[in-house]
Tab-separated table of C-alpha atoms in Angstrom:
chain	number	residue	atom	x	y	z
A	6	MET	CA	0.294	-0.119	0.434
A	7	SER	CA	1.183	3.296	-0.678
A	8	THR	CA	1.958	5.925	2.060
A	9	SER	CA	-0.242	8.284	0.750
A	10	ASP	CA	-3.305	5.924	1.022
A	11	VAL	CA	-2.631	5.328	4.775
A	12	SER	CA	-4.244	6.853	7.665
A	13	ILE	CA	-2.090	7.490	10.379
A	14	GLY	CA	-2.946	7.965	13.933
A	15	PHE	CA	-0.916	8.486	17.515
A	16	LEU	CA	-2.116	7.221	20.694
A	17	GLY	CA	-0.151	9.790	22.621
A	18	ALA	CA	0.462	12.989	21.200
A	19	GLY	CA	3.999	13.853	22.991
A	20	LYS	CA	7.465	14.559	21.744
A	21	MET	CA	8.270	11.681	20.251
A	22	GLY	CA	4.467	11.332	18.411
A	23	GLY	CA	4.825	14.672	17.550
A	24	ALA	CA	8.146	14.432	16.106
A	25	LEU	CA	7.501	11.500	13.930
A	26	ALA	CA	4.352	13.495	12.710
A	27	LYS	CA	5.835	16.353	11.643
A	28	GLY	CA	8.572	14.469	9.936
A	29	PHE	CA	5.979	12.063	8.037
A	30	LEU	CA	4.316	15.608	6.705
A	31	ALA	CA	7.902	17.059	5.649
A	32	ALA	CA	8.117	14.458	3.518
A	33	GLY	CA	5.089	14.638	1.883
A	34	LEU	CA	4.144	10.865	2.843
A	35	VAL	CA	0.511	11.552	4.882
A	36	ASP	CA	-1.545	14.384	4.164
A	37	PRO	CA	-2.820	16.263	7.380
A	38	SER	CA	-6.326	15.230	6.875
A	39	LYS	CA	-5.199	11.518	7.224
A	40	LEU	CA	-3.477	12.254	10.599
A	41	CYS	CA	-4.982	12.097	13.624
A	42	ALA	CA	-4.134	11.466	17.721
A	43	SER	CA	-5.332	11.490	21.143
A	44	ASP	CA	-4.126	12.382	24.434
A	45	VAL	CA	-5.026	12.369	28.341
A	46	ASN	CA	-3.559	16.255	28.081
A	47	SER	CA	-5.592	18.323	26.470
A	48	GLY	CA	-2.622	20.906	26.039
A	49	ALA	CA	-1.109	17.902	23.975
A	50	ARG	CA	-3.962	17.767	22.031
A	51	ASP	CA	-4.257	21.207	20.964
A	52	ALA	CA	-0.342	21.612	20.364
A	53	PHE	CA	-0.575	18.282	17.814
A	54	ALA	CA	-3.744	19.710	15.725
A	55	LYS	CA	-2.244	22.936	15.415
A	56	GLU	CA	1.370	21.760	14.593
A	57	THR	CA	0.503	19.157	12.293
A	58	GLY	CA	-3.017	20.196	10.967
A	59	GLY	CA	-4.424	16.812	12.024
A	60	LYS	CA	-7.154	15.997	13.970
A	61	ALA	CA	-7.233	15.463	17.801
A	62	TYR	CA	-9.533	13.223	19.580
A	63	GLU	CA	-10.017	12.610	23.460
A	64	THR	CA	-10.478	9.107	23.176
A	65	ASN	CA	-7.946	6.264	21.943
A	66	GLY	CA	-10.902	4.488	20.135
A	67	GLU	CA	-11.567	7.827	17.968
A	68	VAL	CA	-7.878	7.178	16.718
A	69	VAL	CA	-8.541	3.694	16.004
A	70	ASP	CA	-11.924	4.249	14.193
A	71	ASN	CA	-9.596	6.603	12.027
A	72	ALA	CA	-6.800	5.685	11.221
A	73	ARG	CA	-4.942	2.420	9.476
A	74	VAL	CA	-1.466	2.523	10.857
A	75	ILE	CA	-1.454	2.871	14.850
A	76	PHE	CA	1.595	4.654	16.530
A	77	LEU	CA	1.609	3.587	20.205
A	78	SER	CA	3.503	6.784	21.408
A	79	ILE	CA	2.812	6.260	25.239
A	80	LYS	CA	4.712	5.644	28.514
A	81	PRO	CA	5.878	1.819	28.939
A	82	ASP	CA	3.567	1.777	32.083
A	83	GLN	CA	0.291	2.536	30.316
A	84	VAL	CA	0.952	0.053	27.486
A	85	GLY	CA	-1.326	-2.480	29.426
A	86	ASP	CA	-4.615	-0.764	30.103
A	87	VAL	CA	-4.595	1.330	26.388
A	88	LEU	CA	-4.410	-1.771	24.283
A	89	THR	CA	-7.070	-3.656	26.832
A	90	GLY	CA	-9.222	-0.287	26.245
A	91	ILE	CA	-8.968	-0.717	21.887
A	92	LYS	CA	-8.389	-4.151	21.558
A	93	ASP	CA	-11.634	-5.009	20.171
A	94	LYS	CA	-11.207	-2.307	17.640
A	95	ILE	CA	-8.003	-3.650	15.967
A	96	THR	CA	-8.909	-5.689	13.118
A	97	PRO	CA	-6.612	-7.318	10.398
A	98	ASP	CA	-6.516	-3.942	8.215
A	99	HIS	CA	-5.002	-2.309	11.298
A	100	LEU	CA	-1.203	-1.944	11.727
A	101	VAL	CA	0.218	-1.061	15.359
A	102	VAL	CA	3.260	0.608	15.617
A	103	SER	CA	4.861	0.582	18.880
A	104	ILE	CA	7.806	3.140	19.599
A	105	CYS	CA	7.179	2.057	23.699
A	106	ALA	CA	11.009	1.501	25.071
A	107	GLY	CA	11.307	-2.033	26.448
A	108	VAL	CA	7.777	-3.111	25.455
A	109	THR	CA	8.463	-6.623	24.085
A	110	LEU	CA	6.400	-7.760	21.005
A	111	ALA	CA	5.084	-10.853	23.132
A	112	THR	CA	3.957	-8.329	25.925
A	113	LEU	CA	2.341	-6.195	23.077
A	114	GLU	CA	0.746	-9.506	21.216
A	115	GLY	CA	-0.540	-10.684	24.447
A	116	LYS	CA	-2.559	-7.797	25.324
A	117	LEU	CA	-4.292	-7.871	21.380
A	118	ASN	CA	-6.439	-9.938	19.879
A	119	ALA	CA	-4.701	-13.304	18.057
A	120	GLY	CA	-3.486	-12.277	14.961
A	121	ALA	CA	-2.886	-8.754	15.167
A	122	LYS	CA	0.070	-7.115	13.482
A	123	ILE	CA	2.534	-5.147	15.511
A	124	VAL	CA	6.141	-3.580	14.706
A	125	ARG	CA	8.099	-2.689	17.504
A	126	VAL	CA	10.220	0.437	16.977
A	127	MET	CA	12.947	2.664	18.665
A	128	PRO	CA	13.296	5.798	16.954
A	129	ASN	CA	15.091	9.001	18.151
A	130	THR	CA	13.695	12.495	18.237
A	131	PRO	CA	16.267	14.087	15.037
A	132	ALA	CA	13.291	12.734	13.335
A	133	LEU	CA	11.694	15.969	13.767
A	134	VAL	CA	14.156	17.556	11.430
A	135	GLY	CA	14.585	14.667	8.984
A	136	ALA	CA	17.600	12.934	10.862
A	137	GLY	CA	16.533	10.583	12.987
A	138	ALA	CA	17.660	7.169	13.501
A	139	SER	CA	15.774	3.857	14.167
A	140	GLY	CA	15.276	0.449	14.391
A	141	PHE	CA	12.511	-1.850	14.090
A	142	ALA	CA	11.312	-5.641	14.294
A	143	PRO	CA	8.048	-6.702	12.717
A	144	GLY	CA	5.647	-9.097	14.514
A	145	LYS	CA	4.774	-12.849	13.581
A	146	ALA	CA	1.711	-11.972	12.086
A	147	CYS	CA	3.311	-9.006	9.882
A	148	ALA	CA	3.587	-9.420	6.191
A	149	PRO	CA	6.355	-8.453	4.479
A	150	ALA	CA	4.495	-5.220	3.131
A	151	ASP	CA	3.951	-4.407	6.715
A	152	GLY	CA	7.860	-3.864	7.455
A	153	GLU	CA	8.107	-2.449	4.339
A	154	LEU	CA	5.576	0.110	4.739
A	155	VAL	CA	7.131	1.561	8.596
A	156	ALA	CA	10.636	1.376	6.821
A	157	LYS	CA	9.527	4.241	4.223
A	158	LEU	CA	8.215	5.769	7.247
A	159	LEU	CA	10.825	5.822	9.547
A	160	SER	CA	13.001	6.659	6.291
A	161	SER	CA	11.211	9.702	5.605
A	162	CYS	CA	12.646	11.016	8.871
A	163	GLY	CA	16.203	9.784	8.550
A	164	VAL	CA	17.749	6.251	8.613
A	165	ALA	CA	16.017	2.926	9.546
A	166	PHE	CA	17.338	-0.623	10.184
A	167	ALA	CA	15.325	-3.832	10.404
A	168	VAL	CA	16.817	-5.667	13.278
A	169	LYS	CA	16.224	-8.765	15.375
A	170	GLU	CA	13.859	-7.584	18.042
A	171	SER	CA	16.564	-9.020	20.679
A	172	LEU	CA	18.603	-6.051	19.473
A	173	LEU	CA	16.243	-3.349	19.760
A	174	ASP	CA	17.676	-2.305	23.749
A	175	ALA	CA	21.043	-1.689	21.928
A	176	VAL	CA	19.211	0.213	19.442
A	177	THR	CA	17.773	2.421	22.623
A	178	GLY	CA	20.917	2.609	24.271
A	179	VAL	CA	22.774	3.520	21.070
A	180	SER	CA	20.470	5.792	19.407
A	181	GLY	CA	17.078	6.059	21.418
A	182	SER	CA	18.453	7.860	24.255
A	183	GLY	CA	21.791	8.813	22.075
A	184	PRO	CA	20.407	12.345	21.178
A	185	ALA	CA	20.605	13.255	25.119
A	186	TYR	CA	24.135	12.372	24.881
A	187	GLY	CA	25.282	14.522	21.842
A	188	PHE	CA	23.324	17.230	23.268
A	189	MET	CA	25.633	17.156	26.498
A	190	VAL	CA	29.066	16.881	24.292
A	191	ILE	CA	27.939	20.016	22.378
A	192	GLU	CA	27.113	21.827	25.694
A	193	ALA	CA	30.265	20.909	27.164
A	194	MET	CA	32.264	21.991	24.173
A	195	SER	CA	30.411	25.356	24.069
A	196	ASP	CA	31.338	25.583	27.638
A	197	GLY	CA	34.886	25.170	27.343
A	198	GLY	CA	35.087	28.186	24.495
A	199	VAL	CA	32.920	29.957	26.600
A	200	ALA	CA	35.917	29.661	29.095
A	201	ALA	CA	38.554	30.197	26.391
A	202	GLY	CA	36.808	33.421	25.566
A	203	LEU	CA	33.921	32.515	22.560
A	204	PRO	CA	31.112	34.525	22.570
A	205	ARG	CA	28.352	32.074	24.018
A	206	ASP	CA	26.237	31.909	20.804
A	207	VAL	CA	29.359	31.555	18.508
A	208	ALA	CA	30.552	28.849	21.009
A	209	ILE	CA	27.560	26.397	20.798
A	210	LYS	CA	27.084	27.370	16.922
A	211	LEU	CA	30.831	26.131	16.096
A	212	ALA	CA	30.430	23.075	18.603
A	213	ALA	CA	27.291	21.607	16.976
A	214	GLN	CA	28.472	22.684	13.367
A	215	THR	CA	31.358	20.642	14.318
A	216	MET	CA	29.604	17.570	15.792
A	217	LEU	CA	27.572	17.636	12.660
A	218	GLY	CA	30.611	17.851	10.262
A	219	ALA	CA	32.181	14.815	12.289
A	220	ALA	CA	29.184	12.898	11.644
A	221	LYS	CA	29.260	13.146	8.069
A	222	MET	CA	32.410	12.598	7.386
A	223	VAL	CA	32.033	9.069	9.025
A	224	LEU	CA	28.613	8.386	6.917
A	225	GLU	CA	29.989	9.727	3.606
A	226	THR	CA	33.625	8.513	3.516
A	227	GLY	CA	32.709	4.835	5.144
A	228	LYS	CA	36.252	5.058	7.198
A	229	HIS	CA	36.263	4.396	11.154
A	230	PRO	CA	36.086	6.678	13.024
A	231	GLY	CA	39.279	6.160	14.551
A	232	GLU	CA	41.102	6.667	11.208
A	233	LEU	CA	39.003	9.730	10.983
A	234	LYS	CA	40.038	11.316	14.491
A	235	ASP	CA	43.987	10.067	13.374
A	236	MET	CA	43.757	12.580	10.840
A	237	VAL	CA	43.233	15.127	13.021
A	238	THR	CA	45.811	14.266	15.466
A	239	SER	CA	49.020	15.597	13.839
A	240	PRO	CA	51.978	14.649	15.794
A	241	GLY	CA	52.812	16.832	19.016
A	242	GLY	CA	49.566	19.363	17.782
A	243	THR	CA	46.684	20.576	19.881
A	244	THR	CA	44.352	18.072	19.294
A	245	ILE	CA	46.440	14.968	20.868
A	246	GLU	CA	46.916	17.122	23.793
A	247	ALA	CA	42.991	17.215	23.865
A	248	VAL	CA	42.212	13.548	23.452
A	249	HIS	CA	44.760	13.105	25.886
A	250	GLU	CA	42.332	14.832	28.419
A	251	LEU	CA	39.361	12.803	27.416
A	252	GLU	CA	41.380	9.520	27.791
A	253	LYS	CA	42.419	10.586	31.324
A	254	ALA	CA	38.632	11.697	32.220
A	255	GLY	CA	37.766	8.313	31.371
A	256	VAL	CA	35.111	9.638	28.337
A	257	ARG	CA	35.285	6.783	26.150
A	258	ALA	CA	34.478	4.367	28.730
A	259	ALA	CA	31.614	6.450	30.171
A	260	PHE	CA	30.234	6.414	26.711
A	261	ILE	CA	30.128	2.831	26.330
A	262	ASN	CA	28.798	2.728	29.558
A	263	CYS	CA	25.701	4.962	29.086
A	264	VAL	CA	24.870	2.957	26.142
A	265	ARG	CA	25.071	-0.345	27.896
A	266	ALA	CA	23.229	1.230	30.698
A	267	ALA	CA	20.536	2.424	28.604
A	268	ALA	CA	20.271	-0.740	26.942
A	269	ASP	CA	19.590	-2.541	30.469
A	270	LYS	CA	17.020	-0.146	31.463
A	271	SER	CA	15.286	-0.542	28.441
A	272	LYS	CA	15.376	-4.262	28.981
A	273	LYS	CA	13.744	-4.182	32.153
A	274	LEU	CA	11.385	-1.911	31.042
A	275	GLY	CA	9.941	-4.665	29.073
């Protein structure tokens, strides 16, 4: 099915759901008239309607009645109650896409009637600017076309990789939570720039553009990050001094540990 023929609904109109909705719109994959969401928070409903042009409903049932692809974008501890409330409305024509961290396909399938088509996804917020990174795993009732549809939607907002469900916790640790790590790096670098005498606005833009440029070099050259790092660290130069300080501070280990901690937390949520 073409994405232009698909109606999309969000159960939960928070930041992640809103980011995906805006990404789909920006890519021209869905018309605002085929977009809707529900949320217990009236402010979230109003914001969704204003920012996307889609409809905002008070109940989840109204979203299920008006959309074919249902994004479950709520907190993990709300999943049971929400799915119980809509399970009798879910038909073979529906595709449920969960972006709830740590909630397994088995848990999701156990809350819906047999044969429900479910895809578990771990996206991230840069989808809002078309630079998202997502991993997804289709459930046992899904046809190949269902996975292809989800891949097309997610790819409109960045990159998307089909992975084994067992790897989605690792995806959470790397890319799901990863934007926060990047923001902290940019903030810390800009603080250093201010300490060295730069105006705050200049320091932030330099730091952010540097991280963007470094990421583009990794993606576009295909070279290992270590090789690219070595290209910058000339003998006896400023960069190797800076890298030495990062190593002394345990930055590399801290990043490895933070990814593992997020992945472990994702497992516990399930």
